[in-house]
Coordinates of C-alpha atoms in Angstrom, one line a residue:
X1 CA -80.8 41.6 51.2
X2 CA -79.0 41.8 47.9
X3 CA -75.7 39.8 47.6
X4 CA -72.7 41.3 45.8
X5 CA -71.5 38.2 43.9
X6 CA -69.3 39.9 41.1
X7 CA -66.1 40.3 43.2
X8 CA -66.4 36.6 44.3
X9 CA -66.7 35.6 40.7
X10 CA -63.7 37.6 39.7
X11 CA -61.7 36.1 42.5
X12 CA -62.7 32.6 41.4
X13 CA -61.6 33.4 37.8
X14 CA -58.3 34.7 39.2
X15 CA -57.7 31.5 41.2
X16 CA -58.6 29.4 38.2
X17 CA -56.1 31.2 36.1
X18 CA -53.3 30.7 38.7
X19 CA -54.1 27.0 38.9
X20 CA -53.8 26.7 35.1
X21 CA -50.6 28.6 35.1
X22 CA -49.1 26.4 37.8
X23 CA -50.1 23.3 35.9
X24 CA -48.6 24.6 32.7
X25 CA -45.3 25.4 34.4
X26 CA -45.2 22.0 36.0
X27 CA -45.9 20.3 32.6
X28 CA -43.2 22.4 30.9
X29 CA -40.7 21.4 33.6
X30 CA -41.4 17.7 33.2
X31 CA -41.1 18.0 29.4
X32 CA -37.8 19.9 29.7
X33 CA -36.5 17.2 32.2
X34 CA -37.6 14.4 30.0
X35 CA -36.0 15.9 26.9
X36 CA -32.6 16.3 28.5
X37 CA -32.8 12.8 30.1
X38 CA -33.5 11.3 26.7
X39 CA -30.8 13.4 25.1
X40 CA -28.2 12.1 27.5
X41 CA -29.3 8.5 27.1
X42 CA -29.4 8.6 23.3
X43 CA -26.9 11.2 21.9
X44 CA -27.7 12.5 18.5
X45 CA -25.6 10.7 15.8
X46 CA -23.0 12.6 14.0
X47 CA -24.3 12.7 10.4
X48 CA -21.7 15.1 9.1
X49 CA -20.2 14.0 5.8
X50 CA -16.4 13.5 5.7
X51 CA -14.8 16.6 4.2
X52 CA -13.3 16.4 0.7
X53 CA -10.2 18.3 -0.2
X54 CA -11.8 21.5 -1.6
X55 CA -8.6 22.5 -3.5
X56 CA -8.9 19.4 -5.7
X57 CA -12.5 18.4 -6.0
X58 CA -14.7 21.2 -4.8
X59 CA -17.1 21.3 -1.9
X60 CA -18.1 17.9 -0.4
X61 CA -21.7 16.7 -0.9
X62 CA -23.1 15.5 2.5
X63 CA -24.6 12.0 2.5
X64 CA -28.3 11.6 1.7
X65 CA -30.0 10.5 4.8
X66 CA -32.9 8.1 4.5
X67 CA -34.5 5.5 6.7
X68 CA -33.4 1.9 6.4
X69 CA -34.7 -1.1 8.3
X70 CA -31.5 -2.6 9.5
X71 CA -33.1 -6.0 9.9
X72 CA -33.5 -6.0 6.2
X73 CA -30.2 -4.5 5.0
X74 CA -28.7 -8.0 4.3
X75 CA -31.1 -8.3 1.4
X76 CA -30.1 -4.9 -0.2
X77 CA -27.0 -5.4 -2.3
X78 CA -27.7 -3.5 -5.5
X79 CA -25.7 -4.1 -8.6
X80 CA -26.1 -1.0 -10.8
X81 CA -25.1 -1.5 -14.4
X82 CA -22.6 1.3 -14.9
X83 CA -22.0 3.6 -12.0
X84 CA -22.8 3.6 -8.3
X85 CA -26.3 4.4 -7.1
X86 CA -27.3 8.1 -7.0
X87 CA -28.2 7.8 -3.3
X88 CA -25.5 7.3 -0.7
X89 CA -26.1 4.1 1.2
X90 CA -26.0 5.3 4.8
X91 CA -28.1 3.4 7.3
X92 CA -30.2 5.6 9.5
X93 CA -32.3 3.4 11.8
X94 CA -30.2 1.4 14.2
X95 CA -31.4 -1.0 16.9
X96 CA -30.4 0.3 20.3
X97 CA -28.2 -2.7 21.2
X98 CA -26.1 -2.5 18.0
X99 CA -23.9 0.4 19.2
X100 CA -23.4 -0.9 22.7
X101 CA -20.7 -3.2 23.9
X102 CA -21.5 -6.7 25.1
X103 CA -22.2 -6.8 28.8
X104 CA -20.5 -10.1 29.2
X105 CA -16.8 -9.7 30.2
X106 CA -15.2 -12.6 28.3
X107 CA -11.6 -13.9 28.8
X108 CA -9.4 -13.1 25.8
X109 CA -8.8 -16.8 25.0
X110 CA -12.6 -17.4 24.7
X111 CA -13.1 -14.4 22.4
X112 CA -12.8 -14.8 18.6
X113 CA -12.2 -11.2 17.3
X114 CA -12.3 -12.4 13.7
X115 CA -15.8 -13.9 13.7
X116 CA -18.7 -11.5 13.6
X117 CA -20.6 -9.1 11.4
X118 CA -20.6 -5.5 10.1
X119 CA -23.1 -3.3 11.8
X120 CA -24.1 0.3 11.2
X121 CA -22.0 3.0 12.7
X122 CA -23.4 6.5 12.1
X123 CA -20.3 8.2 13.5
X124 CA -18.2 7.2 10.4
X125 CA -14.5 7.5 10.1
X126 CA -12.3 9.4 12.5
X127 CA -10.3 11.0 9.7
X128 CA -10.9 12.2 6.2
X129 CA -8.8 12.6 3.0
X130 CA -8.6 16.3 3.9
X131 CA -7.2 15.7 7.5
X132 CA -4.7 13.0 6.4
X133 CA -2.3 13.8 3.5
X134 CA -0.8 10.3 3.5
X135 CA -3.4 8.5 1.4
X136 CA -2.1 7.2 -2.0
X137 CA -4.0 8.5 -5.0
X138 CA -5.4 5.1 -6.0
X139 CA -7.1 4.6 -2.6
X140 CA -8.3 8.2 -2.2
X141 CA -11.9 7.4 -3.2
X142 CA -13.4 10.7 -1.8
X143 CA -10.9 12.9 -3.7
X144 CA -11.4 10.8 -6.9
X145 CA -15.1 11.5 -6.9
X146 CA -16.8 8.4 -5.6
X147 CA -20.4 9.6 -5.2
X148 CA -21.6 7.4 -2.4
X149 CA -20.4 7.5 1.2
X150 CA -22.3 4.6 2.8
X151 CA -19.2 2.4 2.9
X152 CA -17.8 4.7 5.6
X153 CA -20.7 4.0 8.1
X154 CA -20.1 0.4 9.2
X155 CA -18.1 -1.1 12.1
X156 CA -16.9 -4.6 12.8
X157 CA -18.6 -6.2 15.7
X158 CA -17.2 -9.6 16.8
X159 CA -19.6 -12.2 18.3
X160 CA -19.8 -12.0 22.1
X161 CA -16.7 -9.8 22.3
X162 CA -16.0 -6.3 23.5
X163 CA -14.1 -4.3 20.9
X164 CA -13.4 -0.7 21.9
X165 CA -12.8 1.7 19.1
X166 CA -9.2 2.5 18.2
X167 CA -7.7 5.0 20.7
X168 CA -4.9 6.9 18.9
X169 CA -3.6 8.7 21.9
X170 CA -3.5 5.5 24.0
X171 CA -1.8 3.6 21.2
X172 CA 0.9 6.2 20.7
X173 CA 1.5 6.4 24.4
X174 CA 1.9 2.7 24.6
X175 CA 4.3 2.8 21.6
X176 CA 6.8 5.2 23.1
X177 CA 10.3 4.4 21.9
X178 CA 9.0 1.5 19.8
X179 CA 9.5 0.5 16.2
X180 CA 6.7 -1.0 14.0
X181 CA 7.0 -2.4 10.5
X182 CA 4.4 -3.7 8.1
X183 CA 6.1 -6.2 5.7
X184 CA 4.6 -7.4 2.5
X185 CA 2.9 -6.1 -0.6
X186 CA 0.6 -3.2 -1.6
X187 CA -2.1 -4.3 0.9
X188 CA 0.5 -3.7 3.6
X189 CA 1.1 -0.2 2.1
X190 CA -2.7 0.3 2.1
X191 CA -2.8 -0.7 5.8
X192 CA 0.1 1.4 6.9
X193 CA -1.6 4.5 5.4
X194 CA -4.8 3.6 7.4
X195 CA -2.8 3.3 10.6
X196 CA -0.9 6.6 10.1
X197 CA -4.1 8.4 9.2
X198 CA -5.8 7.2 12.4
X199 CA -2.7 8.2 14.5
X200 CA -2.7 11.6 12.7
X201 CA -5.7 12.6 14.8
X202 CA -3.2 13.0 17.6
X203 CA 0.1 13.8 15.8
X204 CA 1.1 14.0 12.2
X205 CA 3.7 11.5 11.1
X206 CA 7.0 12.8 9.7
X207 CA 8.3 11.1 6.6
X208 CA 12.0 10.3 7.3
X209 CA 12.9 7.6 4.7
X210 CA 11.8 6.2 1.3
X211 CA 13.5 3.9 -1.2
X212 CA 14.0 4.9 -4.9
X213 CA 10.5 3.7 -5.9
X214 CA 8.8 5.0 -2.8
X215 CA 7.6 1.5 -2.0
X216 CA 9.5 1.1 1.3
X217 CA 9.0 4.1 3.7
X218 CA 9.4 5.1 7.3
X219 CA 7.7 7.7 9.4
X220 CA 8.4 9.1 12.9
X221 CA 6.1 10.5 15.6
X222 CA 8.6 12.8 17.2
X223 CA 6.7 13.4 20.5
X224 CA 6.7 9.6 21.2
X225 CA 10.0 8.6 19.5
X226 CA 7.9 6.0 17.7
X227 CA 8.5 4.9 14.1
X228 CA 6.3 3.1 11.6
X229 CA 7.7 1.5 8.5
X230 CA 6.4 -0.3 5.5
X231 CA 8.8 -2.7 3.9
X232 CA 8.1 -3.7 0.4
X233 CA 8.6 -7.5 0.0
X234 CA 5.7 -9.0 -1.8
X235 CA 7.0 -12.6 -1.8
X236 CA 9.0 -12.4 1.5
X237 CA 11.6 -14.3 -0.5
X238 CA 14.3 -13.0 -2.9
X239 CA 12.6 -12.1 -6.2
X240 CA 13.3 -10.3 -9.4
X241 CA 10.1 -8.6 -10.6
X242 CA 9.5 -7.2 -14.1
X243 CA 6.2 -5.3 -14.1
X244 CA 4.9 -1.7 -14.1
X245 CA 2.6 0.0 -11.6
X246 CA -0.5 -1.3 -13.4
X247 CA 0.6 -4.9 -13.0
X248 CA 1.7 -5.4 -16.6
X249 CA 4.6 -7.9 -16.7
X250 CA 7.4 -8.0 -19.3
X251 CA 8.7 -11.3 -18.1
X252 CA 8.1 -14.0 -15.4
X253 CA 9.0 -13.3 -11.8
X254 CA 12.3 -15.0 -10.8
X255 CA 11.6 -16.4 -7.4
X256 CA 14.2 -18.0 -5.1
X257 CA 12.3 -20.4 -2.8
X258 CA 15.3 -21.0 -0.5
X259 CA 16.3 -17.4 0.1
X260 CA 14.3 -15.0 2.3
X261 CA 14.3 -11.3 1.3
X262 CA 17.0 -9.4 3.2
X263 CA 15.0 -6.3 3.0
X264 CA 13.0 -7.5 6.0
X265 CA 15.2 -10.2 7.6
X266 CA 18.1 -7.7 8.2
X267 CA 15.7 -5.3 10.0
X268 CA 13.9 -8.1 11.8
X269 CA 16.0 -8.1 15.0
X270 CA 15.6 -4.3 15.6
X271 CA 11.8 -4.2 15.3
X272 CA 9.4 -4.3 18.3
X273 CA 6.3 -5.1 16.4
X274 CA 5.7 -6.5 12.9
X275 CA 2.8 -7.4 10.7
X276 CA 4.0 -9.9 8.0
X277 CA 1.9 -10.9 5.0
X278 CA 1.9 -12.1 1.4
X279 CA -0.3 -14.1 -0.9
X280 CA -1.6 -12.8 -4.2
X281 CA 1.8 -12.3 -5.8
X282 CA 2.3 -16.1 -5.8
X283 CA -0.4 -16.4 -8.4
X284 CA 1.8 -14.5 -10.9
X285 CA 3.7 -16.3 -13.7
X286 CA 7.0 -17.2 -12.1
X287 CA 10.2 -19.2 -12.5
X288 CA 11.3 -21.0 -9.4
X289 CA 14.9 -21.3 -8.2
X290 CA 16.7 -23.3 -5.5
X291 CA 20.5 -23.1 -5.0
X292 CA 20.4 -20.6 -7.8
X293 CA 19.2 -23.3 -10.2
X294 CA 15.8 -23.4 -12.0
X295 CA 13.6 -26.2 -10.7
X296 CA 10.3 -25.4 -12.4
X297 CA 7.7 -22.7 -12.7
X298 CA 4.1 -21.6 -12.4
X299 CA 2.3 -20.8 -15.6
X300 CA 5.2 -20.5 -18.1
X301 CA 3.8 -22.1 -21.3
X302 CA 6.5 -20.6 -23.5
X303 CA 9.3 -22.3 -21.5
X304 CA 10.2 -25.9 -21.3
X305 CA 9.9 -26.2 -17.6
X306 CA 8.1 -28.4 -15.1
X307 CA 4.8 -26.9 -13.8
X308 CA 5.1 -26.9 -10.0
X309 CA 2.2 -24.6 -9.3
X310 CA 1.8 -21.6 -7.1
X311 CA 0.7 -23.6 -4.1
X312 CA 4.1 -25.5 -4.1
X313 CA 6.0 -22.2 -4.0
X314 CA 3.7 -20.6 -1.5
X315 CA 3.9 -23.5 1.0
X316 CA 7.7 -23.7 0.7
X317 CA 8.2 -20.0 1.1
X318 CA 5.8 -19.6 4.0
X319 CA 7.3 -22.7 5.7
X320 CA 10.7 -20.9 5.5
X321 CA 9.3 -17.6 6.8
X322 CA 7.5 -19.3 9.7
X323 CA 10.6 -21.3 10.7
X324 CA 12.8 -18.2 10.6
X325 CA 10.3 -16.4 12.9
X326 CA 9.7 -19.3 15.3
X327 CA 13.4 -20.0 15.9
X328 CA 14.4 -16.4 16.1
X329 CA 13.9 -16.0 19.9
X330 CA 12.7 -12.5 19.0
X331 CA 11.3 -10.7 22.1
X332 CA 8.8 -8.4 20.3
X333 CA 5.4 -9.2 18.9
X334 CA 5.0 -10.6 15.5
X335 CA 1.7 -10.8 13.6
X336 CA 1.1 -12.9 10.6
X337 CA -1.8 -11.6 8.5
X338 CA -3.8 -13.8 6.2
X339 CA -4.2 -12.8 2.6
X340 CA -7.1 -10.5 1.7
X341 CA -9.9 -11.4 -0.8
X342 CA -10.8 -9.4 -3.9
X343 CA -14.3 -8.8 -5.1
X344 CA -14.0 -8.7 -8.9
X345 CA -17.2 -9.6 -10.7
X346 CA -17.7 -10.3 -14.4
X347 CA -14.0 -10.6 -14.9
X348 CA -10.7 -10.0 -13.2
X349 CA -8.2 -7.0 -12.9
X350 CA -6.9 -7.4 -16.4
X351 CA -10.1 -8.2 -18.3
X352 CA -12.8 -5.9 -17.2
X353 CA -13.8 -7.1 -13.8
X354 CA -15.8 -4.6 -11.7
X355 CA -17.0 -4.1 -8.1
X356 CA -20.0 -1.8 -7.9
X357 CA -21.8 -3.1 -4.8
X358 CA -22.6 -0.5 -2.2
X359 CA -23.6 -2.6 0.9
X360 CA -21.8 -5.2 2.9
X361 CA -22.7 -8.9 2.7
X362 CA -24.0 -10.7 5.7
X363 CA -22.2 -13.7 7.0
X364 CA -22.9 -16.8 4.8
X365 CA -23.9 -14.8 1.7
X366 CA -20.6 -15.1 0.0
X367 CA -17.8 -17.7 -0.2
X368 CA -14.1 -17.3 -0.9
X369 CA -13.0 -18.0 -4.4
X370 CA -11.1 -21.2 -4.9
X371 CA -7.7 -19.6 -5.3
X372 CA -8.2 -17.6 -2.1
X373 CA -9.2 -20.8 -0.3
X374 CA -6.0 -22.5 -1.4
X375 CA -3.9 -19.5 -0.2
X376 CA -5.8 -19.3 3.1
X377 CA -5.5 -23.1 3.8
X378 CA -1.7 -23.0 3.3
X379 CA -1.4 -19.9 5.6
X380 CA -3.4 -21.5 8.4
X381 CA -1.5 -24.8 8.1
X382 CA 1.9 -23.2 8.1
X383 CA 1.0 -20.9 11.0
X384 CA -0.3 -23.9 13.1
X385 CA 2.9 -25.8 12.5
X386 CA 5.0 -22.9 13.6
X387 CA 3.0 -21.7 16.6
X388 CA 4.1 -24.4 19.1
X389 CA 7.8 -24.0 18.1
X390 CA 7.5 -20.2 18.5
X391 CA 6.0 -20.6 22.0
X392 CA 8.8 -22.9 23.0
X393 CA 11.3 -20.3 22.0
X394 CA 9.5 -17.4 23.7
X395 CA 8.4 -15.8 20.4
X396 CA 5.1 -14.0 20.4
X397 CA 3.7 -15.1 17.1
X398 CA 0.0 -14.1 16.6
X399 CA -2.5 -14.7 13.8
X400 CA -4.4 -11.8 12.2
X401 CA -7.1 -13.7 10.3
X402 CA -8.7 -10.8 8.4
X403 CA -9.8 -12.9 5.4
X404 CA -13.4 -13.4 6.3
X405 CA -13.7 -10.0 7.9
X406 CA -13.1 -8.3 4.6
X407 CA -14.8 -10.9 2.5
X408 CA -18.0 -9.3 3.6
X409 CA -17.1 -5.8 2.4
X410 CA -17.4 -5.7 -1.4
X411 CA -18.5 -2.1 -1.1
X412 CA -15.1 -0.9 0.3
X413 CA -12.9 -1.0 -2.8
X414 CA -12.0 2.0 -5.0
X415 CA -13.5 0.3 -8.1
X416 CA -13.3 2.8 -11.0
X417 CA -12.5 5.5 -8.5
X418 CA -8.8 4.5 -8.4
X419 CA -8.5 7.3 -10.9
X420 CA -9.5 11.0 -10.5
X421 CA -13.1 11.5 -11.6
X422 CA -13.0 8.6 -14.1
X423 CA -16.4 9.5 -15.7
X424 CA -15.9 13.2 -16.0
X425 CA -15.5 13.2 -19.8
X426 CA -17.6 10.2 -20.6
X427 CA -20.0 8.7 -18.1
X428 CA -20.0 5.4 -20.1
X429 CA -16.2 5.2 -20.3
X430 CA -14.5 1.8 -19.9
X431 CA -12.4 2.2 -16.7
X432 CA -10.1 -0.3 -15.1
X433 CA -11.5 -1.2 -11.6
X434 CA -9.5 -1.8 -8.4
X435 CA -11.4 -4.5 -6.5
X436 CA -8.4 -5.6 -4.4
X437 CA -7.3 -2.6 -2.4
X438 CA -9.4 -0.5 0.0
X439 CA -10.7 3.0 0.0
X440 CA -9.3 5.3 2.7
X441 CA -11.1 5.9 5.0
X442 CA -12.8 2.6 4.7
X443 CA -13.2 -1.0 6.0
X444 CA -9.4 -1.6 6.4
X445 CA -9.5 1.0 9.3
X446 CA -11.2 -1.7 11.4
X447 CA -8.0 -3.7 11.3
X448 CA -6.5 -1.3 13.7
X449 CA -9.3 -1.7 16.3
X450 CA -8.5 -5.4 16.5
X451 CA -4.7 -5.0 16.4
X452 CA -4.9 -2.5 19.3
X453 CA -7.0 -5.0 21.3
X454 CA -4.5 -7.7 20.8
X455 CA -1.6 -5.5 21.7
X456 CA -3.3 -4.3 24.9
X457 CA -4.0 -7.9 25.9
X458 CA -0.4 -8.9 25.1

């Protein structure tokens, strides 16, 4: 008997094909599920470059993406000789735990927001120079042609602390019917622009007031009946100043150590929140008055006056400021901000100093300059003396100790890009550098993260 085996073989082949197809479908399903599971757990970073105002500087160049071992970035602080590096310094490889909050829920009094480190943040700034029209020209580094963008991709992470990012909508909602003022010098102006730009992601501020020199200004957020002011008072005391916008003086400052500046003291009672600061201006050549009589000076070699030193004037003025605040019985919240460091190298503002670094320092890699140490020590001593008296009088006086936080960010200054395309005509041109103020967007934006946290915690 002859067996017909061909149909059986065909059936086996058919079954084998179905098994293969089923396995393939199963594997594809597992791969598909795994892909979306991983996508939800590790969202793709936003690598889009901030947009530059096309009407002024042309199309923005996206940052160059390259791999960096984050464990080694503390050793990479290049110092190019003339201009910034050709490649943008944007970190790409980030350890998983660096973008996550600490799991330990600490009490506010045990959490030092001002001690920590800068870690990579691939999301970058929440605004750009195109989305915010309030950035002053000298701090508009993107518009002015700064070629690297790596300074935008870092965030401040305090040790053992939770620090949520700034929430503009939540901040504005909390500030309904409130009045803010930032009182001090050009760093306060720098800061108020940062705050306004971050808030502009929800609502654009309306300019409602400015003085003749456009140094003191006020903005409103109509939907929230919320106002933000910057009050120009670089000494916080009465002073006559004789210098231009580039810091060139025609005479010594005339500083009255026993009289606080009415520009801010008269508005003080009507403000709900204040950030008060000073510092670097006390290093300028000055003649000191008390009771409208000259008592001495700081660096006035052409005058026959007693050299008292800037530290004498700074301690006396800050003592008066702190006593005024502590005894005021003010019911709002008052922040005193420590002075900010500069990063001039190979000179200072007036004699060719530069700042060309493109990466942050790690903690311990840099120390404050001696003059900054003197200012900071006076600030901390006078604050510590005033704090108990303020508490007794029900005054909420808080310290914003941003000195060390920004000490680690030599990459965040405008440098030569305080001017519009400074090397357009001559790439070897001698250009004055700004190593004191901060690019916007830039490191100063992180101040608002910390301030919001302190406001929320009361």
